[in-house]
PDB file of C-alpha atoms in Angstrom:
ATOM      1  CA  MET A  56      13.733 179.081 181.594  1.00 43.00           C
ATOM      2  CA  ASP A  57      13.988 177.676 178.062  1.00 48.00           C
ATOM      3  CA  TRP A  58      14.264 181.112 176.472  1.00 43.00           C
ATOM      4  CA  ILE A  59      17.165 182.017 178.812  1.00 47.00           C
ATOM      5  CA  LEU A  60      19.057 178.880 177.774  1.00 51.00           C
ATOM      6  CA  GLN A  61      18.317 179.663 174.146  1.00 51.00           C
ATOM      7  CA  VAL A  62      19.777 183.180 174.487  1.00 50.00           C
ATOM      8  CA  PHE A  63      23.129 181.797 175.699  1.00 53.00           C
ATOM      9  CA  ASP A  64      23.126 178.784 173.366  1.00 60.00           C
ATOM     10  CA  PRO A  65      26.322 178.759 171.204  1.00 68.00           C
ATOM     11  CA  ALA A  66      24.263 178.134 168.060  1.00 68.00           C
ATOM     12  CA  THR A  67      22.105 181.204 168.799  1.00 63.00           C
ATOM     13  CA  ILE A  68      25.174 183.360 169.452  1.00 66.00           C
ATOM     14  CA  LYS A  69      26.774 182.148 166.215  1.00 71.00           C
ATOM     15  CA  SER A  70      23.579 182.887 164.277  1.00 73.00           C
ATOM     16  CA  VAL A  71      23.378 186.427 165.697  1.00 65.00           C
ATOM     17  CA  PHE A  72      27.036 187.045 164.829  1.00 69.00           C
ATOM     18  CA  ALA A  73      26.480 185.834 161.254  1.00 76.00           C
ATOM     19  CA  GLN A  74      23.386 188.043 160.932  1.00 71.00           C
ATOM     20  CA  PHE A  75      25.421 190.978 162.245  1.00 69.00           C
ATOM     21  CA  GLN A  76      28.123 190.451 159.598  1.00 74.00           C
ATOM     22  CA  VAL A  77      25.507 190.495 156.836  1.00 76.00           C
ATOM     23  CA  GLU A  78      23.481 193.461 158.096  1.00 74.00           C
ATOM     24  CA  MET A  79      26.433 195.722 158.945  1.00 76.00           C
ATOM     25  CA  GLN A  80      27.344 195.917 155.235  1.00 78.00           C
ATOM     26  CA  GLN A  81      24.110 197.769 154.488  1.00 81.00           C
ATOM     27  CA  PRO A  82      23.862 201.578 155.004  1.00 80.00           C
ATOM     28  CA  ALA A  83      20.318 201.170 156.379  1.00 78.00           C
ATOM     29  CA  PHE A  84      21.771 199.180 159.284  1.00 79.00           C
ATOM     30  CA  TRP A  85      23.935 202.078 160.458  1.00 79.00           C
ATOM     31  CA  VAL A  86      21.080 204.550 160.013  1.00 80.00           C
ATOM     32  CA  ALA A  87      18.984 202.330 162.285  1.00 79.00           C
ATOM     33  CA  VAL A  88      21.853 202.106 164.815  1.00 79.00           C
ATOM     34  CA  GLY A  89      21.998 205.905 164.945  1.00 80.00           C
ATOM     35  CA  LYS A  90      18.228 206.004 165.404  1.00 78.00           C
ATOM     36  CA  ILE A  91      18.412 203.597 168.367  1.00 78.00           C
ATOM     37  CA  ILE A  92      21.275 205.509 170.004  1.00 77.00           C
ATOM     38  CA  TRP A  93      19.439 208.816 169.631  1.00 76.00           C
ATOM     39  CA  ILE A  94      16.194 207.420 171.031  1.00 75.00           C
ATOM     40  CA  ASN A  95      17.952 205.756 173.961  1.00 71.00           C
ATOM     41  CA  VAL A  96      19.939 208.883 174.829  1.00 70.00           C
ATOM     42  CA  LEU A  97      16.822 211.050 174.763  1.00 69.00           C
ATOM     43  CA  LEU A  98      14.855 208.669 176.973  1.00 69.00           C
ATOM     44  CA  SER A  99      17.650 207.822 179.428  1.00 66.00           C
ATOM     45  CA  GLY A 100      18.458 211.145 181.047  1.00 61.00           C
ATOM     46  CA  ASP A 101      16.635 210.078 184.221  1.00 60.00           C
ATOM     47  CA  ASN A 102      18.501 206.749 184.235  1.00 64.00           C
ATOM     48  CA  ALA A 103      21.849 208.547 184.058  1.00 65.00           C
ATOM     49  CA  LEU A 104      20.778 210.762 186.943  1.00 61.00           C
ATOM     50  CA  VAL A 105      19.880 207.704 189.025  1.00 65.00           C
ATOM     51  CA  ILE A 106      23.314 206.177 188.369  1.00 68.00           C
ATOM     52  CA  ALA A 107      25.049 209.366 189.480  1.00 66.00           C
ATOM     53  CA  LEU A 108      22.909 209.711 192.613  1.00 63.00           C
ATOM     54  CA  ALA A 109      23.253 206.062 193.634  1.00 68.00           C
ATOM     55  CA  CYS A 110      27.060 206.208 193.383  1.00 71.00           C
ATOM     56  CA  ARG A 111      27.576 209.628 194.959  1.00 67.00           C
ATOM     57  CA  GLY A 112      28.158 208.183 198.442  1.00 68.00           C
ATOM     58  CA  LEU A 113      30.974 205.854 197.364  1.00 72.00           C
ATOM     59  CA  GLU A 114      34.695 206.525 197.629  1.00 75.00           C
ATOM     60  CA  PRO A 115      36.184 208.057 194.461  1.00 72.00           C
ATOM     61  CA  LYS A 116      37.864 204.775 193.438  1.00 74.00           C
ATOM     62  CA  GLN A 117      34.667 202.785 193.895  1.00 77.00           C
ATOM     63  CA  ARG A 118      32.431 205.420 192.310  1.00 73.00           C
ATOM     64  CA  MET A 119      33.698 204.751 188.791  1.00 73.00           C
ATOM     65  CA  TRP A 120      33.429 200.985 189.250  1.00 77.00           C
ATOM     66  CA  GLY A 121      29.894 201.383 190.564  1.00 75.00           C
ATOM     67  CA  MET A 122      28.895 203.318 187.455  1.00 72.00           C
ATOM     68  CA  ILE A 123      30.650 200.866 185.103  1.00 74.00           C
ATOM     69  CA  LEU A 124      29.327 197.667 186.715  1.00 77.00           C
ATOM     70  CA  GLY A 125      25.829 199.100 187.154  1.00 73.00           C
ATOM     71  CA  ALA A 126      25.713 200.239 183.541  1.00 71.00           C
ATOM     72  CA  ALA A 127      27.071 196.893 182.294  1.00 74.00           C
ATOM     73  CA  ALA A 128      24.410 194.937 184.193  1.00 75.00           C
ATOM     74  CA  ALA A 129      21.761 197.377 182.948  1.00 71.00           C
ATOM     75  CA  VAL A 130      22.926 196.872 179.330  1.00 71.00           C
ATOM     76  CA  ILE A 131      22.699 193.072 179.564  1.00 76.00           C
ATOM     77  CA  LEU A 132      19.252 193.090 181.197  1.00 75.00           C
ATOM     78  CA  ARG A 133      17.926 195.731 178.837  1.00 72.00           C
ATOM     79  CA  ILE A 134      19.118 193.769 175.784  1.00 73.00           C
ATOM     80  CA  ILE A 135      17.318 190.663 177.090  1.00 77.00           C
ATOM     81  CA  PHE A 136      14.087 192.514 177.940  1.00 76.00           C
ATOM     82  CA  THR A 137      14.103 194.437 174.651  1.00 74.00           C
ATOM     83  CA  GLY A 138      14.659 191.205 172.731  1.00 72.00           C
ATOM     84  CA  ILE A 139      11.637 189.664 174.442  1.00 76.00           C
ATOM     85  CA  VAL A 140       9.468 192.692 173.602  1.00 75.00           C
ATOM     86  CA  ALA A 141      10.730 192.706 169.991  1.00 72.00           C
ATOM     87  CA  SER A 142       9.844 189.033 169.555  1.00 73.00           C
ATOM     88  CA  LEU A 143       6.378 189.552 171.061  1.00 74.00           C
ATOM     89  CA  MET A 144       5.689 192.369 168.582  1.00 73.00           C
ATOM     90  CA  ALA A 145       5.379 189.753 165.843  1.00 73.00           C
ATOM     91  CA  LEU A 146       1.974 188.848 167.320  1.00 80.00           C
ATOM     92  CA  PRO A 147      -1.176 190.592 166.002  1.00 84.00           C
ATOM     93  CA  TYR A 148      -2.250 193.822 167.739  1.00 84.00           C
ATOM     94  CA  LEU A 149       0.868 194.016 169.962  1.00 82.00           C
ATOM     95  CA  LYS A 150       2.588 196.369 167.520  1.00 83.00           C
ATOM     96  CA  LEU A 151      -0.578 198.455 167.533  1.00 87.00           C
ATOM     97  CA  VAL A 152      -0.511 198.663 171.339  1.00 85.00           C
ATOM     98  CA  GLY A 153       3.239 199.300 171.351  1.00 81.00           C
ATOM     99  CA  GLY A 154       2.905 202.051 168.756  1.00 85.00           C
ATOM    100  CA  LEU A 155       0.151 203.804 170.719  1.00 89.00           C
ATOM    101  CA  ALA A 156       2.269 203.531 173.884  1.00 85.00           C
ATOM    102  CA  LEU A 157       5.203 204.987 171.963  1.00 83.00           C
ATOM    103  CA  ILE A 158       3.115 207.995 170.915  1.00 90.00           C
ATOM    104  CA  VAL A 159       2.374 208.711 174.587  1.00 87.00           C
ATOM    105  CA  ILE A 160       6.064 208.260 175.469  1.00 81.00           C
ATOM    106  CA  ALA A 161       7.104 210.639 172.675  1.00 83.00           C
ATOM    107  CA  ALA A 162       4.546 213.272 173.674  1.00 88.00           C
ATOM    108  CA  LYS A 163       5.628 213.031 177.326  1.00 84.00           C
ATOM    109  CA  LEU A 164       9.219 213.669 176.235  1.00 79.00           C
ATOM    110  CA  LEU A 165       8.174 217.255 175.416  1.00 85.00           C
ATOM    111  CA  VAL A 166       6.709 217.880 178.880  1.00 82.00           C
ATOM    112  CA  PRO A 167       9.174 219.462 181.348  1.00 73.00           C
ATOM    113  CA  GLU A 168       9.453 217.616 184.635  1.00 62.00           C
ATOM    114  CA  PRO A 169      11.030 218.871 187.869  1.00 55.00           C
ATOM    115  CA  GLU A 170      14.054 216.886 189.030  1.00 49.00           C
ATOM    116  CA  GLU A 171      13.595 215.134 192.344  1.00 49.00           C
ATOM    117  CA  GLU A 172      16.927 213.952 193.714  1.00 45.00           C
ATOM    118  CA  ASP A 173      15.645 212.919 197.163  1.00 45.00           C
ATOM    119  CA  GLY A 174      13.956 209.816 195.726  1.00 51.00           C
ATOM    120  CA  VAL A 175      17.284 207.996 195.192  1.00 53.00           C
ATOM    121  CA  LYS A 176      19.428 207.182 198.213  1.00 56.00           C
ATOM    122  CA  ALA A 177      23.200 207.074 198.038  1.00 55.00           C
ATOM    123  CA  ALA A 178      24.601 203.568 198.434  1.00 57.00           C
ATOM    124  CA  SER A 179      27.061 202.765 201.223  1.00 64.00           C
ATOM    125  CA  ASN A 180      29.084 200.170 199.287  1.00 71.00           C
ATOM    126  CA  LEU A 181      29.880 199.159 195.723  1.00 72.00           C
ATOM    127  CA  TRP A 182      27.472 196.220 195.352  1.00 74.00           C
ATOM    128  CA  ALA A 183      24.640 198.147 196.964  1.00 75.00           C
ATOM    129  CA  ALA A 184      25.174 200.882 194.347  1.00 70.00           C
ATOM    130  CA  VAL A 185      25.142 198.320 191.525  1.00 72.00           C
ATOM    131  CA  GLN A 186      21.918 196.842 192.933  1.00 73.00           C
ATOM    132  CA  ILE A 187      20.249 200.265 193.112  1.00 70.00           C
ATOM    133  CA  VAL A 188      21.320 201.098 189.543  1.00 68.00           C
ATOM    134  CA  VAL A 189      20.089 197.775 188.111  1.00 70.00           C
ATOM    135  CA  ILE A 190      16.722 197.829 189.909  1.00 70.00           C
ATOM    136  CA  ALA A 191      16.109 201.484 189.018  1.00 65.00           C
ATOM    137  CA  ASP A 192      17.032 200.855 185.381  1.00 64.00           C
ATOM    138  CA  ILE A 193      14.583 197.940 185.167  1.00 63.00           C
ATOM    139  CA  VAL A 194      11.774 199.971 186.743  1.00 60.00           C
ATOM    140  CA  MET A 195      12.405 203.126 184.708  1.00 60.00           C
ATOM    141  CA  SER A 196      13.220 201.625 181.304  1.00 63.00           C
ATOM    142  CA  LEU A 197       9.835 200.438 180.022  1.00 63.00           C
ATOM    143  CA  ASP A 198       9.644 203.399 177.646  1.00 65.00           C
ATOM    144  CA  ASN A 199      13.193 202.763 176.412  1.00 70.00           C
ATOM    145  CA  VAL A 200      12.472 199.078 175.841  1.00 74.00           C
ATOM    146  CA  ILE A 201       9.319 199.751 173.812  1.00 75.00           C
ATOM    147  CA  ALA A 202      10.952 202.494 171.737  1.00 76.00           C
ATOM    148  CA  VAL A 203      14.177 200.616 170.997  1.00 75.00           C
ATOM    149  CA  ALA A 204      12.348 197.370 170.195  1.00 76.00           C
ATOM    150  CA  ALA A 205      10.178 199.285 167.733  1.00 77.00           C
ATOM    151  CA  ALA A 206      13.164 201.009 166.111  1.00 77.00           C
ATOM    152  CA  ALA A 207      15.110 197.728 165.783  1.00 75.00           C
ATOM    153  CA  ASN A 208      12.145 196.100 163.995  1.00 73.00           C
ATOM    154  CA  GLY A 209      13.127 192.598 165.095  1.00 68.00           C
ATOM    155  CA  SER A 210      16.871 192.813 164.311  1.00 75.00           C
ATOM    156  CA  VAL A 211      18.877 191.310 167.193  1.00 72.00           C
ATOM    157  CA  PRO A 212      22.233 192.781 166.033  1.00 76.00           C
ATOM    158  CA  LEU A 213      20.631 196.232 165.982  1.00 74.00           C
ATOM    159  CA  LEU A 214      19.379 195.759 169.545  1.00 73.00           C
ATOM    160  CA  ILE A 215      22.757 194.615 170.849  1.00 75.00           C
ATOM    161  CA  LEU A 216      24.896 197.218 169.066  1.00 75.00           C
ATOM    162  CA  GLY A 217      22.519 200.146 169.641  1.00 73.00           C
ATOM    163  CA  LEU A 218      22.074 199.457 173.357  1.00 71.00           C
ATOM    164  CA  ALA A 219      25.711 198.474 173.961  1.00 73.00           C
ATOM    165  CA  VAL A 220      26.851 201.814 172.532  1.00 71.00           C
ATOM    166  CA  SER A 221      24.171 204.117 173.897  1.00 68.00           C
ATOM    167  CA  VAL A 222      24.031 203.077 177.572  1.00 66.00           C
ATOM    168  CA  PRO A 223      27.778 203.557 178.276  1.00 67.00           C
ATOM    169  CA  LEU A 224      27.549 206.816 176.311  1.00 66.00           C
ATOM    170  CA  ILE A 225      24.795 207.970 178.646  1.00 64.00           C
ATOM    171  CA  VAL A 226      26.804 207.069 181.748  1.00 65.00           C
ATOM    172  CA  ALA A 227      30.046 208.627 180.524  1.00 63.00           C
ATOM    173  CA  GLY A 228      28.508 211.829 179.219  1.00 60.00           C
ATOM    174  CA  ALA A 229      25.374 212.209 181.328  1.00 55.00           C
ATOM    175  CA  ALA A 230      26.157 215.786 182.352  1.00 54.00           C
ATOM    176  CA  LEU A 231      27.139 216.790 178.812  1.00 63.00           C
ATOM    177  CA  ILE A 232      24.046 215.192 177.309  1.00 60.00           C
ATOM    178  CA  MET A 233      21.727 216.857 179.833  1.00 58.00           C
ATOM    179  CA  ALA A 234      23.357 220.266 179.226  1.00 63.00           C
ATOM    180  CA  LEU A 235      23.172 219.819 175.447  1.00 69.00           C
ATOM    181  CA  LEU A 236      19.483 218.942 175.531  1.00 66.00           C
ATOM    182  CA  THR A 237      18.820 221.908 177.842  1.00 67.00           C
ATOM    183  CA  ARG A 238      20.670 224.364 175.610  1.00 77.00           C
ATOM    184  CA  LEU A 239      19.259 222.959 172.359  1.00 77.00           C
ATOM    185  CA  PRO A 240      15.594 222.083 173.003  1.00 78.00           C
ATOM    186  CA  VAL A 241      15.138 221.535 169.270  1.00 83.00           C
ATOM    187  CA  LEU A 242      16.981 218.213 169.707  1.00 80.00           C
ATOM    188  CA  VAL A 243      14.252 217.051 172.075  1.00 81.00           C
ATOM    189  CA  TRP A 244      11.552 218.067 169.591  1.00 88.00           C
ATOM    190  CA  LEU A 245      13.398 216.294 166.774  1.00 85.00           C
ATOM    191  CA  GLY A 246      13.726 213.220 168.979  1.00 80.00           C
ATOM    192  CA  ALA A 247      10.019 213.287 169.748  1.00 86.00           C
ATOM    193  CA  ALA A 248       9.294 213.583 166.021  1.00 89.00           C
ATOM    194  CA  LEU A 249      11.555 210.571 165.382  1.00 85.00           C
ATOM    195  CA  LEU A 250       9.636 208.559 167.985  1.00 83.00           C
ATOM    196  CA  GLY A 251       6.381 209.625 166.354  1.00 89.00           C
ATOM    197  CA  TRP A 252       7.652 208.387 162.983  1.00 90.00           C
ATOM    198  CA  VAL A 253       8.709 205.053 164.505  1.00 86.00           C
ATOM    199  CA  ALA A 254       5.328 204.737 166.269  1.00 88.00           C
ATOM    200  CA  GLY A 255       3.442 205.332 163.019  1.00 91.00           C
ATOM    201  CA  GLU A 256       5.548 202.750 161.176  1.00 87.00           C
ATOM    202  CA  VAL A 257       5.103 200.222 164.000  1.00 85.00           C
ATOM    203  CA  ILE A 258       1.323 200.616 163.953  1.00 90.00           C
ATOM    204  CA  ALA A 259       1.231 200.385 160.145  1.00 91.00           C
ATOM    205  CA  THR A 260       3.244 197.149 160.090  1.00 86.00           C
ATOM    206  CA  ASP A 261       1.148 195.354 162.716  1.00 87.00           C
ATOM    207  CA  PRO A 262       0.027 191.995 161.239  1.00 87.00           C
ATOM    208  CA  ALA A 263      -3.594 192.964 161.895  1.00 87.00           C
ATOM    209  CA  VAL A 264      -3.272 196.511 160.496  1.00 89.00           C
ATOM    210  CA  LEU A 265      -1.058 196.097 157.416  1.00 88.00           C
ATOM    211  CA  PRO A 266      -3.564 194.061 155.313  1.00 89.00           C
ATOM    212  CA  ALA A 267      -6.315 196.581 156.068  1.00 89.00           C
ATOM    213  CA  LEU A 268      -3.952 199.428 155.137  1.00 89.00           C
ATOM    214  CA  HIS A 269      -3.081 197.829 151.799  1.00 87.00           C
ATOM    215  CA  SER A 270      -6.761 197.170 151.122  1.00 88.00           C
ATOM    216  CA  PHE A 271      -7.636 200.807 151.903  1.00 87.00           C
ATOM    217  CA  PHE A 272      -5.044 202.172 149.466  1.00 87.00           C
ATOM    218  CA  GLY A 273      -5.574 199.426 146.908  1.00 84.00           C
ATOM    219  CA  GLY A 274      -8.363 201.280 145.080  1.00 84.00           C
ATOM    220  CA  ALA A 275      -8.862 204.614 143.391  1.00 86.00           C
ATOM    221  CA  LEU A 276      -7.389 206.642 146.276  1.00 87.00           C
ATOM    222  CA  GLY A 277      -4.112 204.764 146.127  1.00 87.00           C
ATOM    223  CA  ALA A 278      -3.967 205.046 142.336  1.00 88.00           C
ATOM    224  CA  SER A 279      -4.520 208.808 142.545  1.00 89.00           C
ATOM    225  CA  LEU A 280      -1.747 209.178 145.124  1.00 88.00           C
ATOM    226  CA  ASP A 281       0.563 207.055 142.967  1.00 87.00           C
ATOM    227  CA  GLY A 282      -0.074 209.425 140.075  1.00 88.00           C
ATOM    228  CA  VAL A 283       0.690 212.489 142.203  1.00 87.00           C
ATOM    229  CA  PHE A 284       3.983 211.096 143.503  1.00 85.00           C
ATOM    230  CA  ALA A 285       4.945 209.808 140.057  1.00 87.00           C
ATOM    231  CA  SER A 286       4.527 213.324 138.654  1.00 86.00           C
ATOM    232  CA  LEU A 287       6.897 214.555 141.389  1.00 83.00           C
ATOM    233  CA  GLY A 288       9.493 211.985 140.382  1.00 83.00           C
ATOM    234  CA  SER A 289       9.072 209.952 143.568  1.00 81.00           C
ATOM    235  CA  GLY A 290       9.061 206.182 143.669  1.00 82.00           C
ATOM    236  CA  ILE A 291       6.587 206.021 146.561  1.00 87.00           C
ATOM    237  CA  ARG A 292       3.672 203.728 145.749  1.00 88.00           C
ATOM    238  CA  PHE A 293       0.418 203.095 147.596  1.00 89.00           C
ATOM    239  CA  THR A 294      -1.082 200.381 145.395  1.00 88.00           C
ATOM    240  CA  GLY A 295       0.290 196.878 144.956  1.00 82.00           C
ATOM    241  CA  ASP A 296       1.316 196.545 148.607  1.00 80.00           C
ATOM    242  CA  GLY A 297       3.551 199.616 148.343  1.00 85.00           C
ATOM    243  CA  THR A 298       5.073 201.389 151.323  1.00 84.00           C
ATOM    244  CA  GLY A 299       3.144 204.629 150.818  1.00 89.00           C
ATOM    245  CA  GLY A 300       0.637 203.777 153.542  1.00 89.00           C
ATOM    246  CA  GLU A 301       3.427 203.116 156.053  1.00 90.00           C
ATOM    247  CA  ILE A 302       5.114 206.422 155.192  1.00 90.00           C
ATOM    248  CA  LEU A 303       1.801 208.236 155.590  1.00 91.00           C
ATOM    249  CA  CYS A 304       1.284 206.614 159.006  1.00 93.00           C
ATOM    250  CA  GLY A 305       4.799 207.696 160.001  1.00 91.00           C
ATOM    251  CA  LEU A 306       4.036 211.306 159.049  1.00 94.00           C
ATOM    252  CA  LEU A 307       0.722 211.081 160.910  1.00 95.00           C
ATOM    253  CA  GLY A 308       2.614 209.798 163.953  1.00 93.00           C
ATOM    254  CA  ILE A 309       4.905 212.842 163.846  1.00 95.00           C
ATOM    255  CA  PHE A 310       1.922 215.204 163.621  1.00 95.00           C
ATOM    256  CA  VAL A 311       0.062 213.539 166.515  1.00 95.00           C
ATOM    257  CA  VAL A 312       3.133 213.506 168.783  1.00 93.00           C
ATOM    258  CA  LEU A 313       4.052 217.146 168.160  1.00 94.00           C
ATOM    259  CA  ALA A 314       0.445 218.326 168.476  1.00 94.00           C
ATOM    260  CA  VAL A 315      -0.373 216.341 171.628  1.00 93.00           C
ATOM    261  CA  GLY A 316       3.064 216.936 173.142  1.00 91.00           C
ATOM    262  CA  GLY A 317       2.895 220.676 172.468  1.00 91.00           C
ATOM    263  CA  LEU A 318      -0.551 220.944 174.063  1.00 93.00           C
ATOM    264  CA  TRP A 319       0.554 218.788 177.016  1.00 90.00           C
ATOM    265  CA  ARG A 320       3.672 220.968 177.411  1.00 89.00           C
ATOM    266  CA  ARG A 321       1.696 224.230 177.463  1.00 90.00           C
ATOM    267  CA  ARG A 322      -0.730 222.893 180.052  1.00 89.00           C
ATOM    268  CA  SER A 323       2.119 221.636 182.234  1.00 86.00           C
ATOM    269  CA  GLN A 324       3.942 224.970 182.032  1.00 85.00           C
ATOM    270  CA  ALA A 325       0.736 226.817 182.901  1.00 86.00           C
ATOM    271  CA  ALA A 326       0.159 224.552 185.901  1.00 84.00           C
ATOM    272  CA  HIS A 327       3.742 225.056 187.127  1.00 80.00           C
ATOM    273  CA  ALA A 328       3.414 228.830 186.693  1.00 81.00           C
ATOM    274  CA  GLU A 329       0.170 228.792 188.677  1.00 81.00           C
ATOM    275  CA  GLN A 330       1.775 226.799 191.509  1.00 81.00           C
ATOM    276  CA  ALA A 331       4.777 229.161 191.579  1.00 77.00           C
ATOM    277  CA  ALA A 332       2.468 232.171 191.747  1.00 72.00           C
TER     278      ALA A 332
END
């Protein structure tokens, strides 16, 4: 219970607000906000569908309130859960596990799944709809929580702003978002590549992995790579605790996600075609 009290402590809220004022002046902050929104939108299509299905049995006046209240409760709970996961990622090997999980999540994003609407019942009243939305969001949002926590990299203002913007966006434009992703599949592939990059960076910055990575590139290999990038006019460095190893892991994450996801997608499509035949 102590961590709950700490979240709502006025001193904690004031500290987060001060951190937000400092970070929002940096362009990298807004790039990261866009990254979180994109990731959350890509991974929350099923959550938006659940909200729509749970509220479909309500009267028109209550339907909008059901979606708003359900989404608001989901935002608050998701911010809390994501904050917990982000704080735990400071421990050794947890970023490694989270990054590997994120690779699986990103690869699965490329696999088409049939929609099953019968699994969500329509609620008979407003509070029942809110309850269904909140419970479903908690159950279905493990992938979102891991991905957003990784993208935020421990920044609480990023978590709050990214989630507070993206979840209402999903609810308000669920149909538009789903149609856009269907018409432009390249957005899904780009999103999966972004998740792969984040996964690679998360793994590379794990407290147990980063020293080994710097040690690996601290010798002749790193010096050779520094020379190559220097000749290209790039400031990327591998030696001297440079970020070259992290960038390389990010690129490797993209390759693994697209390769595994593409293979997984082809096998899934072949299985569906065989069942249809």
